[in-house]
Short mmCIF file of C-alpha atoms in Angstrom, two decimals:
data_model
loop_
_atom_site.label_atom_id
_atom_site.label_comp_id
_atom_site.label_asym_id
_atom_site.label_seq_id
_atom_site.Cartn_x
_atom_site.Cartn_y
_atom_site.Cartn_z
CA MET A 1 120.64 86.65 108.74
CA ASN A 2 120.01 83.64 106.56
CA HIS A 3 118.06 83.96 103.35
CA PRO A 4 118.98 87.54 102.66
CA TYR A 5 116.97 89.46 100.12
CA HIS A 6 118.59 91.18 97.16
CA LYS A 7 119.92 94.61 98.03
CA ILE A 8 119.89 98.19 96.84
CA VAL A 9 122.80 100.08 98.41
CA LEU A 10 122.54 103.82 98.92
CA PHE A 11 126.14 105.04 99.09
CA GLY A 12 126.82 108.66 99.75
CA ASP A 13 127.32 111.41 102.29
CA SER A 14 125.06 112.87 104.97
CA ILE A 15 122.17 113.37 102.53
CA THR A 16 122.13 109.58 102.14
CA GLN A 17 122.87 108.94 105.86
CA PHE A 18 119.82 111.02 106.86
CA SER A 19 117.62 109.49 104.17
CA PHE A 20 115.47 107.46 106.59
CA ASP A 21 114.44 110.45 108.67
CA PRO A 22 110.64 110.29 109.03
CA LEU A 23 110.49 114.00 109.84
CA PHE A 24 111.61 114.76 106.29
CA GLN A 25 110.08 111.71 104.58
CA GLY A 26 113.58 110.55 103.71
CA PHE A 27 114.00 109.20 100.18
CA GLY A 28 115.78 106.09 101.53
CA ALA A 29 112.75 105.10 103.60
CA SER A 30 110.50 105.75 100.59
CA ILE A 31 112.65 103.41 98.46
CA ALA A 32 112.64 100.79 101.23
CA ASN A 33 108.83 101.15 101.41
CA ALA A 34 108.49 100.71 97.67
CA TYR A 35 110.64 97.57 97.77
CA GLN A 36 109.15 96.02 100.92
CA ARG A 37 109.45 92.23 100.87
CA LYS A 38 111.40 92.42 97.63
CA ILE A 39 114.73 94.12 98.15
CA ASP A 40 116.53 95.34 101.28
CA VAL A 41 117.55 98.98 100.98
CA MET A 42 120.84 99.50 102.78
CA ASN A 43 121.94 102.89 104.08
CA ARG A 44 125.63 103.42 103.50
CA GLY A 45 125.69 107.15 103.93
CA PHE A 46 128.63 108.80 105.67
CA SER A 47 128.04 112.33 106.86
CA GLY A 48 130.76 114.77 105.89
CA TYR A 49 132.57 112.36 103.56
CA ASN A 50 133.76 113.19 100.05
CA THR A 51 134.66 111.08 97.00
CA THR A 52 138.31 110.75 98.05
CA TRP A 53 137.19 109.00 101.20
CA ALA A 54 134.52 107.07 99.32
CA ILE A 55 137.03 105.13 97.28
CA PRO A 56 138.60 103.00 100.05
CA ILE A 57 135.10 102.49 101.52
CA LEU A 58 133.54 101.24 98.31
CA ARG A 59 136.43 98.77 97.93
CA GLN A 60 135.41 97.27 101.27
CA LEU A 61 131.71 97.15 100.43
CA LEU A 62 131.72 95.63 96.94
CA PRO A 63 131.77 91.89 96.49
CA THR A 64 134.73 90.48 94.57
CA VAL A 65 134.09 88.55 91.38
CA GLU A 66 134.23 85.35 93.41
CA GLN A 67 131.76 86.62 96.03
CA GLN A 68 129.33 87.67 93.33
CA LYS A 69 128.46 84.03 92.80
CA GLN A 70 126.26 84.17 95.92
CA PRO A 71 122.58 84.25 94.85
CA ALA A 72 121.61 87.35 96.86
CA LYS A 73 123.10 90.29 95.04
CA ILE A 74 123.47 94.04 95.19
CA GLN A 75 121.11 94.91 92.35
CA LEU A 76 121.74 98.62 92.32
CA LEU A 77 124.21 101.08 93.83
CA THR A 78 123.61 104.83 94.08
CA ILE A 79 126.69 107.02 94.22
CA PHE A 80 125.64 110.33 95.76
CA PHE A 81 128.61 112.57 96.58
CA GLY A 82 129.50 116.15 95.78
CA ALA A 83 127.86 118.21 98.52
CA ASN A 84 131.13 117.93 100.54
CA ASP A 85 133.55 117.71 97.64
CA GLY A 86 132.10 121.05 96.50
CA ALA A 87 132.86 122.78 99.81
CA LEU A 88 135.13 125.76 99.37
CA PRO A 89 138.91 125.22 99.57
CA ILE A 90 138.87 126.66 103.14
CA SER A 91 137.16 123.39 104.19
CA PHE A 92 139.17 120.21 104.68
CA GLN A 93 136.27 118.37 103.00
CA HIS A 94 136.97 120.18 99.72
CA VAL A 95 138.01 118.11 96.72
CA PRO A 96 139.14 120.02 93.61
CA LEU A 97 136.70 119.72 90.72
CA GLU A 98 139.13 117.78 88.52
CA LYS A 99 139.87 115.38 91.33
CA TYR A 100 136.14 114.97 91.99
CA LYS A 101 135.72 113.92 88.40
CA LYS A 102 138.64 111.45 88.62
CA ASN A 103 137.23 110.05 91.88
CA LEU A 104 133.77 109.50 90.42
CA GLU A 105 135.39 107.74 87.50
CA GLU A 106 137.43 105.59 89.84
CA LEU A 107 134.29 104.59 91.76
CA ILE A 108 132.61 103.65 88.48
CA SER A 109 135.61 101.79 87.12
CA MET A 110 135.80 99.75 90.32
CA VAL A 111 132.53 98.18 89.12
CA ARG A 112 132.80 98.57 85.34
CA SER A 113 136.44 97.89 84.52
CA PRO A 114 137.03 94.22 83.58
CA SER A 115 140.40 94.35 85.27
CA SER A 116 138.89 95.40 88.63
CA PRO A 117 138.68 92.73 91.37
CA TYR A 118 135.12 94.06 91.88
CA TYR A 119 134.14 93.94 88.21
CA ASN A 120 130.40 93.49 88.22
CA PRO A 121 128.75 94.02 84.84
CA SER A 122 125.27 93.22 86.24
CA LEU A 123 125.41 95.80 89.08
CA ARG A 124 123.26 98.75 88.13
CA LEU A 125 124.87 102.11 88.92
CA VAL A 126 123.06 105.41 89.46
CA LEU A 127 124.82 108.73 89.99
CA ILE A 128 123.07 111.44 91.97
CA THR A 129 124.10 115.07 91.69
CA PRO A 130 124.25 117.22 94.82
CA PRO A 131 121.16 119.35 95.39
CA PRO A 132 121.42 123.14 95.07
CA ILE A 133 122.97 125.03 98.00
CA ASN A 134 120.76 127.72 99.53
CA GLU A 135 123.37 130.08 100.88
CA VAL A 136 120.92 132.11 102.98
CA GLN A 137 119.98 128.99 104.98
CA TRP A 138 123.39 127.42 105.09
CA LYS A 139 125.00 130.63 106.32
CA VAL A 140 122.92 130.32 109.47
CA VAL A 141 124.33 126.82 110.12
CA CYS A 142 127.86 128.01 109.48
CA GLU A 143 127.43 130.93 111.83
CA GLU A 144 126.06 128.63 114.51
CA ASN A 145 129.23 126.57 114.12
CA GLY A 146 131.40 129.72 114.28
CA ILE A 147 132.72 129.34 110.73
CA GLN A 148 132.41 131.39 107.62
CA LEU A 149 130.18 130.27 104.73
CA ASP A 150 131.91 127.18 103.37
CA ARG A 151 129.63 126.20 100.48
CA LYS A 152 128.36 128.33 97.61
CA PHE A 153 125.61 127.83 95.07
CA GLU A 154 127.86 128.62 92.10
CA THR A 155 130.64 126.29 93.27
CA THR A 156 128.45 123.29 93.95
CA ARG A 157 126.73 123.91 90.63
CA LEU A 158 129.98 122.96 88.92
CA TYR A 159 130.11 119.68 90.85
CA ALA A 160 126.54 118.84 89.91
CA GLU A 161 127.39 119.58 86.26
CA CYS A 162 130.48 117.38 86.53
CA ALA A 163 128.49 114.42 87.96
CA ARG A 164 126.04 114.81 85.09
CA ASN A 165 128.86 114.79 82.55
CA VAL A 166 130.52 111.78 84.10
CA GLY A 167 127.24 109.94 83.91
CA LYS A 168 126.80 110.86 80.27
CA GLU A 169 130.35 109.89 79.32
CA HIS A 170 130.15 106.54 81.08
CA LYS A 171 126.51 105.82 80.21
CA ILE A 172 125.43 105.77 83.86
CA PRO A 173 121.89 107.06 84.60
CA VAL A 174 121.97 110.28 86.59
CA ILE A 175 119.48 111.61 89.05
CA ASN A 176 119.77 115.31 88.29
CA LEU A 177 118.68 116.58 91.67
CA TRP A 178 120.33 119.94 91.11
CA ASP A 179 118.23 120.93 88.10
CA GLU A 180 115.07 119.19 89.13
CA ILE A 181 114.88 120.99 92.49
CA LEU A 182 115.56 124.33 90.81
CA ASP A 183 112.95 123.56 88.11
CA ARG A 184 110.30 122.53 90.61
CA ALA A 185 111.03 125.61 92.79
CA LYS A 186 110.43 127.76 89.74
CA GLU A 187 107.40 125.90 88.43
CA GLN A 188 105.73 125.68 91.81
CA ASN A 189 106.72 129.23 92.69
CA ARG A 190 108.42 128.03 95.84
CA ASP A 191 111.52 129.33 97.53
CA LEU A 192 114.53 127.00 97.29
CA SER A 193 114.47 126.85 101.10
CA GLN A 194 111.34 124.71 100.91
CA PHE A 195 113.31 121.88 99.29
CA LEU A 196 116.16 122.02 101.83
CA SER A 197 116.09 121.61 105.60
CA ASP A 198 119.15 123.78 106.21
CA GLY A 199 120.36 124.92 102.79
CA LEU A 200 122.33 121.68 102.21
CA HIS A 201 120.22 118.72 103.28
CA LEU A 202 116.83 117.71 101.89
CA SER A 203 113.47 118.70 103.37
CA SER A 204 110.33 116.60 102.74
CA LEU A 205 109.85 118.28 99.34
CA GLY A 206 113.54 117.66 98.50
CA ASN A 207 113.34 114.05 99.57
CA GLN A 208 110.14 113.57 97.60
CA THR A 209 111.90 114.94 94.55
CA ALA A 210 114.84 112.58 95.04
CA TYR A 211 112.51 109.63 95.50
CA GLU A 212 110.47 110.47 92.36
CA LEU A 213 113.60 110.84 90.28
CA PHE A 214 114.91 107.52 91.60
CA MET A 215 111.74 105.78 90.50
CA GLU A 216 111.90 107.55 87.15
CA VAL A 217 115.40 106.13 86.63
CA ILE A 218 114.11 102.68 87.53
CA ASN A 219 111.20 103.07 85.09
CA THR A 220 113.35 104.37 82.28
CA HIS A 221 116.58 102.45 82.62
CA PHE A 222 115.91 99.41 84.82
CA PRO A 223 112.20 98.49 84.36
CA GLU A 224 113.10 94.88 85.26
CA LEU A 225 113.92 96.20 88.74
CA HIS A 226 110.69 98.09 89.18
CA PRO A 227 108.85 96.85 92.33
CA ASP A 228 105.89 95.81 90.14
CA ALA A 229 108.24 93.56 88.11
CA LEU A 230 109.56 91.71 91.18
CA GLU A 231 107.99 88.89 93.07
CA MET A 232 107.49 89.25 96.81
CA GLU A 233 109.53 87.08 99.15
CA LEU A 234 107.12 84.33 100.28
CA PRO A 235 103.63 84.14 98.81
CA TYR A 236 100.78 86.61 99.13
CA PHE A 237 98.85 85.47 102.21
CA ARG A 238 95.63 84.72 100.27
CA ASP A 239 97.56 82.32 98.10
CA ILE A 240 98.65 80.20 101.03
CA ASP A 241 96.73 76.95 101.67
CA PRO A 242 96.34 76.88 105.49
CA LYS A 243 96.38 73.07 105.36
CA ASN A 244 99.62 72.90 103.42
CA TYR A 245 101.56 76.01 104.31
CA LEU A 246 104.97 74.54 104.98
CA ASP A 247 105.85 74.02 101.32
CA ALA A 248 104.77 77.54 100.43
CA LEU A 249 106.88 79.26 103.07
CA GLN A 250 110.32 78.54 101.69
CA PHE A 251 112.58 81.47 100.90
CA LYS A 252 113.96 81.45 97.39
CA LEU A 253 117.50 82.64 98.13
CA ILE A 254 119.44 80.08 100.10
CA GLN A 255 122.64 82.01 100.59
CA LYS A 256 124.03 81.78 104.08
CA GLU A 257 125.51 84.94 105.58
CA MET B 1 127.62 93.21 100.84
CA ASN B 2 130.92 92.93 102.60
CA HIS B 3 131.42 94.44 106.01
CA PRO B 4 127.82 94.16 107.10
CA TYR B 5 126.66 96.15 110.11
CA HIS B 6 125.03 94.47 113.05
CA LYS B 7 121.30 94.00 112.55
CA ILE B 8 117.95 94.58 114.22
CA VAL B 9 115.32 92.38 112.63
CA LEU B 10 111.70 93.46 112.68
CA PHE B 11 109.71 90.23 112.33
CA GLY B 12 105.97 90.40 112.05
CA ASP B 13 102.89 90.84 109.87
CA SER B 14 101.69 93.72 107.73
CA ILE B 15 102.10 96.26 110.53
CA THR B 16 105.81 95.47 110.36
CA GLN B 17 105.88 95.14 106.54
CA PHE B 18 104.40 98.65 106.20
CA SER B 19 106.67 100.09 108.89
CA PHE B 20 108.84 102.10 106.46
CA ASP B 21 105.92 104.01 104.92
CA PRO B 22 106.90 107.70 105.00
CA LEU B 23 103.23 108.73 104.73
CA PHE B 24 102.64 107.30 108.20
CA GLN B 25 106.13 107.93 109.65
CA GLY B 26 106.60 104.17 109.90
CA PHE B 27 108.21 102.98 113.16
CA GLY B 28 110.67 100.84 111.22
CA ALA B 29 112.05 103.86 109.36
CA SER B 30 112.25 105.73 112.69
CA ILE B 31 114.29 102.92 114.21
CA ALA B 32 116.53 102.79 111.10
CA ASN B 33 116.98 106.54 111.39
CA ALA B 34 117.93 106.30 115.07
CA TYR B 35 120.49 103.58 114.33
CA GLN B 36 121.93 105.15 111.14
CA ARG B 37 125.53 104.09 110.59
CA LYS B 38 125.32 101.81 113.63
CA ILE B 39 122.89 98.96 112.97
CA ASP B 40 120.94 97.92 109.87
CA VAL B 41 117.22 97.61 110.56
CA MET B 42 115.79 94.76 108.46
CA ASN B 43 112.14 94.57 107.54
CA ARG B 44 110.93 91.03 107.77
CA GLY B 45 107.22 91.78 107.85
CA PHE B 46 104.76 89.49 106.01
CA SER B 47 101.35 90.96 105.44
CA GLY B 48 98.50 88.68 106.43
CA TYR B 49 100.68 86.11 108.18
CA ASN B 50 100.02 84.64 111.60
CA THR B 51 102.23 82.90 114.23
CA THR B 52 101.62 79.46 112.74
CA TRP B 53 103.21 80.62 109.48
CA ALA B 54 105.87 82.56 111.39
CA ILE B 55 107.43 79.44 112.84
CA PRO B 56 108.86 77.90 109.63
CA ILE B 57 109.94 81.38 108.51
CA LEU B 58 111.88 82.18 111.66
CA ARG B 59 113.67 78.84 111.38
CA GLN B 60 114.95 79.99 108.01
CA LEU B 61 115.98 83.46 109.23
CA LEU B 62 117.84 82.61 112.43
CA PRO B 63 121.51 81.75 112.34
CA THR B 64 122.45 78.32 113.70
CA VAL B 65 124.81 78.10 116.65
CA GLU B 66 127.69 77.64 114.19
CA GLN B 67 126.67 80.62 112.07
CA GLN B 68 126.50 82.83 115.15
CA LYS B 69 130.30 82.85 115.25
CA GLN B 70 130.26 85.48 112.47
CA PRO B 71 131.13 88.90 113.89
CA ALA B 72 128.11 90.77 112.49
CA LYS B 73 125.13 89.65 114.51
CA ILE B 74 121.38 90.09 114.87
CA GLN B 75 121.39 92.13 118.05
CA LEU B 76 117.62 92.25 118.54
CA LEU B 77 114.57 90.59 117.11
CA THR B 78 111.04 91.94 117.46
CA ILE B 79 108.19 89.43 117.27
CA PHE B 80 105.05 91.33 116.33
CA PHE B 81 102.16 89.01 115.48
CA GLY B 82 98.59 88.82 116.69
CA ALA B 83 96.63 91.15 114.45
CA ASN B 84 95.94 88.23 112.09
CA ASP B 85 95.97 85.39 114.64
CA GLY B 86 93.19 87.35 116.35
CA ALA B 87 90.95 87.41 113.28
CA LEU B 88 87.61 85.76 113.89
CA PRO B 89 87.32 82.01 113.15
CA ILE B 90 85.53 82.83 109.88
CA SER B 91 88.95 83.99 108.58
CA PHE B 92 91.55 81.47 107.43
CA GLN B 93 94.14 83.68 109.14
CA HIS B 94 92.60 82.90 112.52
CA VAL B 95 94.73 81.04 115.07
CA PRO B 96 92.96 79.89 118.28
CA LEU B 97 94.15 81.80 121.36
CA GLU B 98 95.74 78.73 123.02
CA LYS B 99 97.58 77.95 119.80
CA TYR B 100 98.72 81.57 119.49
CA LYS B 101 100.23 81.25 122.96
CA LYS B 102 101.98 77.99 122.05
CA ASN B 103 103.25 79.49 118.80
CA LEU B 104 104.71 82.54 120.55
CA GLU B 105 106.38 80.20 123.01
CA GLU B 106 107.77 78.11 120.17
CA LEU B 107 109.21 81.22 118.49
CA ILE B 108 110.83 82.19 121.78
CA SER B 109 112.14 78.73 122.55
CA MET B 110 113.72 78.58 119.06
CA VAL B 111 116.09 81.26 120.39
CA ARG B 112 116.09 80.56 124.13
CA SER B 113 116.05 76.78 124.43
CA PRO B 114 119.58 75.35 124.81
CA SER B 115 118.52 72.31 122.76
CA SER B 116 117.46 74.46 119.76
CA PRO B 117 119.77 74.52 116.71
CA TYR B 118 119.21 78.30 116.81
CA TYR B 119 119.97 78.69 120.51
CA ASN B 120 121.21 82.23 120.86
CA PRO B 121 121.45 83.50 124.44
CA SER B 122 122.79 86.87 123.33
CA LEU B 123 119.99 87.64 120.90
CA ARG B 124 117.64 90.21 122.52
CA LEU B 125 113.96 89.45 122.00
CA VAL B 126 111.10 91.95 122.16
CA LEU B 127 107.45 91.00 121.90
CA ILE B 128 104.95 93.50 120.49
CA THR B 129 101.24 93.23 121.19
CA PRO B 130 98.81 93.94 118.40
CA PRO B 131 97.33 97.45 118.48
CA PRO B 132 93.65 97.91 119.27
CA ILE B 133 91.19 97.19 116.53
CA ASN B 134 88.85 100.07 115.64
CA GLU B 135 85.83 98.23 114.34
CA VAL B 136 84.18 101.32 112.85
CA GLN B 137 87.15 101.91 110.55
CA TRP B 138 87.93 98.26 109.83
CA LYS B 139 84.34 97.54 108.89
CA VAL B 140 84.72 99.91 105.97
CA VAL B 141 87.73 97.96 104.69
CA CYS B 142 85.90 94.66 105.07
CA GLU B 143 82.90 95.99 103.23
CA GLU B 144 85.11 97.24 100.41
CA ASN B 145 86.44 93.69 100.15
CA GLY B 146 82.93 92.28 100.20
CA ILE B 147 83.39 90.39 103.45
CA GLN B 148 81.84 90.70 106.87
CA LEU B 149 83.73 92.22 109.81
CA ASP B 150 86.53 89.72 110.51
CA ARG B 151 88.26 91.37 113.49
CA LYS B 152 86.84 92.61 116.73
CA PHE B 153 88.19 94.81 119.48
CA GLU B 154 87.26 92.35 122.24
CA THR B 155 88.79 89.35 120.47
CA THR B 156 92.10 90.96 119.63
CA ARG B 157 92.26 92.31 123.19
CA LEU B 158 92.66 88.70 124.37
CA TYR B 159 95.61 88.18 121.99
CA ALA B 160 97.29 91.34 123.19
CA GLU B 161 96.82 90.19 126.74
CA CYS B 162 98.21 86.77 125.85
CA ALA B 163 101.36 88.29 124.24
CA ARG B 164 101.83 90.35 127.40
CA ASN B 165 101.53 87.27 129.61
CA VAL B 166 103.91 85.24 127.46
CA GLY B 167 106.44 88.05 127.76
CA LYS B 168 106.05 88.11 131.52
CA GLU B 169 106.32 84.36 131.92
CA HIS B 170 109.42 84.14 129.75
CA LYS B 171 111.00 87.42 130.89
CA ILE B 172 110.90 88.94 127.44
CA PRO B 173 110.32 92.72 127.30
CA VAL B 174 106.92 93.55 125.77
CA ILE B 175 105.90 96.62 123.82
CA ASN B 176 102.39 96.96 125.06
CA LEU B 177 101.03 98.76 122.03
CA TRP B 178 97.45 97.77 122.86
CA ASP B 179 97.23 99.56 126.24
CA GLU B 180 99.54 102.43 125.31
CA ILE B 181 97.46 103.46 122.29
CA LEU B 182 94.25 103.24 124.35
CA ASP B 183 95.88 105.22 127.18
CA ARG B 184 97.15 107.92 124.85
CA ALA B 185 93.81 108.18 123.07
CA LYS B 186 92.18 108.74 126.45
CA GLU B 187 94.82 111.15 127.82
CA GLN B 188 94.99 113.15 124.64
CA ASN B 189 91.25 113.08 124.17
CA ARG B 190 91.66 111.62 120.71
CA ASP B 191 89.53 109.08 118.90
CA LEU B 192 91.15 105.68 118.42
CA SER B 193 90.89 106.27 114.67
CA GLN B 194 93.67 108.84 114.93
CA PHE B 195 96.15 106.12 115.88
CA LEU B 196 95.13 103.72 113.11
CA SER B 197 95.09 104.27 109.36
CA ASP B 198 92.28 101.79 108.68
CA GLY B 199 91.29 100.38 112.05
CA LEU B 200 94.06 97.72 111.97
CA HIS B 201 97.29 99.34 110.74
CA LEU B 202 99.16 102.22 112.36
CA SER B 203 98.76 105.88 111.42
CA SER B 204 101.56 108.38 112.09
CA LEU B 205 100.40 108.72 115.71
CA GLY B 206 100.30 104.94 116.08
CA ASN B 207 103.72 104.53 114.54
CA GLN B 208 105.12 107.26 116.74
CA THR B 209 103.73 105.40 119.75
CA ALA B 210 105.31 102.14 118.59
CA TYR B 211 108.68 103.86 118.01
CA GLU B 212 108.64 105.60 121.39
CA LEU B 213 107.80 102.33 123.16
CA PHE B 214 110.59 100.58 121.25
CA MET B 215 113.11 103.17 122.46
CA GLU B 216 111.73 102.84 126.00
CA VAL B 217 112.40 99.12 125.91
CA ILE B 218 115.92 99.82 124.69
CA ASN B 219 116.45 102.39 127.47
CA THR B 220 115.06 100.16 130.16
CA HIS B 221 116.17 96.68 129.20
CA PHE B 222 119.01 97.06 126.73
CA PRO B 223 120.76 100.35 127.39
CA GLU B 224 123.97 98.89 125.93
CA LEU B 225 122.10 98.83 122.60
CA HIS B 226 120.94 102.44 122.79
CA PRO B 227 122.18 104.41 119.74
CA ASP B 228 124.07 106.74 122.06
CA ALA B 229 125.98 103.76 123.50
CA LEU B 230 127.12 102.54 120.09
CA GLU B 231 130.00 103.74 117.98
CA MET B 232 129.32 104.83 114.38
CA GLU B 233 130.72 102.74 111.56
CA LEU B 234 133.78 104.67 110.35
CA PRO B 235 134.92 107.82 112.15
CA TYR B 236 133.09 111.12 112.52
CA PHE B 237 134.30 113.18 109.56
CA ARG B 238 135.90 115.89 111.68
CA ASP B 239 138.09 113.22 113.31
CA ILE B 240 139.60 112.19 109.96
CA ASP B 241 143.02 113.48 109.12
CA PRO B 242 142.76 114.35 105.41
CA LYS B 243 146.48 113.53 105.00
CA ASN B 244 146.15 110.09 106.53
CA TYR B 245 142.62 108.97 105.89
CA LEU B 246 143.22 105.46 104.61
CA ASP B 247 143.95 103.95 108.02
CA ALA B 248 140.89 105.60 109.52
CA LEU B 249 138.45 104.30 106.90
CA GLN B 250 138.54 100.62 107.80
CA PHE B 251 135.31 98.89 108.73
CA LYS B 252 135.46 97.07 111.99
CA LEU B 253 133.45 93.97 111.06
CA ILE B 254 135.28 91.85 108.53
CA GLN B 255 132.64 89.18 107.95
CA LYS B 256 132.11 88.31 104.32
CA GLU B 257 128.59 87.72 103.14
#
């Protein structure tokens, strides 16, 4: 499509892939709604994938230094893996904790390292921790699939903590979904199951939490990217002179795809 | 972003612009959810706009014949105008019925006419009629804005009928949102207000209707574009050999943006 908008890319596993589900008020759809007519929100979620698989994918998605000269840009990239990396070693999705850390750092350095062909100092990065596992719920799913419980609360907790630490070390804002969901469950006296649809993926409450934390990160770290700080593509309809509308209706970004 | 997916473009007025709103289970988000990892659903809705303004916009969005050689394509375009064209002549958004018809035909011929620089015989077009106006609800909005009622059921009905006829004449599938919402309201013994959030825009029930009709058009007219007929981008995670994942994780479309 000609005259693309700027983009926010949601990169992650199934929790991202399912993030437009209207049944669960997906956080991706909420972000797209907040940025309507300002930024296109692209779903690059891959169900079942871990950070090891994410690396060759991100290499294909990111613009090279040369390609970054195009006016329409990826303004922000979320990196939301860990729910599969943190699967128990019996699962082929499992990535050892140390390797998970290295992988996250490799994803970040692909954007942040000046020697990377994808070096992109203006691309905003946001890490998202996996949400808490609710073993009671997830056990049901595993049993339905004829397998033993392959994810545990205590194991995934270490991956969430690791994502948090990587963010801290590399000065990347982190959406701490793990702690926030547990905190809200406690404060609101709700069972963890109310934040998760199946013990692993987000329910409406979980998605709402993810969306609110996303907007908090925007507010705190990237206020220039807040929807209120951005102009709409094409003028507000009341500002259009019906007798001279042609001049007004020109898209700003002239990149050709 | 490199390796773009194919696209569905939702082109229209505010009803399209608001179509990712999770509060009302927006039909755009539902379509994006149905096509996750297969096709990107792009919101090109412009609140308050009519078909006269749509013409110069669509010229900027459509790929020229030359640009259509790129592998990632717009597979389908919805044209969903009429709710503003059908405003009463007191409104500057008003477009006379005959002009509305001509405008719709111009939008179609931009894609269908062999002499058009945007001639695109493989681009699927879908027309969407405006939904019914509920004057009781909309009057409240008008009063809040200090204006008199600027849309009427009977007037907009003619625009919906016109869109239907244009579709018939030009063999373009039509989502007959006008009749379907009225039929459902009758069958389900619901008030029209349950399908509309404010008498003009869609509520959850209205959005659900729009989404279901969209999928019906896909099923009936474009079964090759049904999500079940399309391969996912990148393999299903259980089909990936963890020892040899690099070869598997190659995107199919190699277009550079």
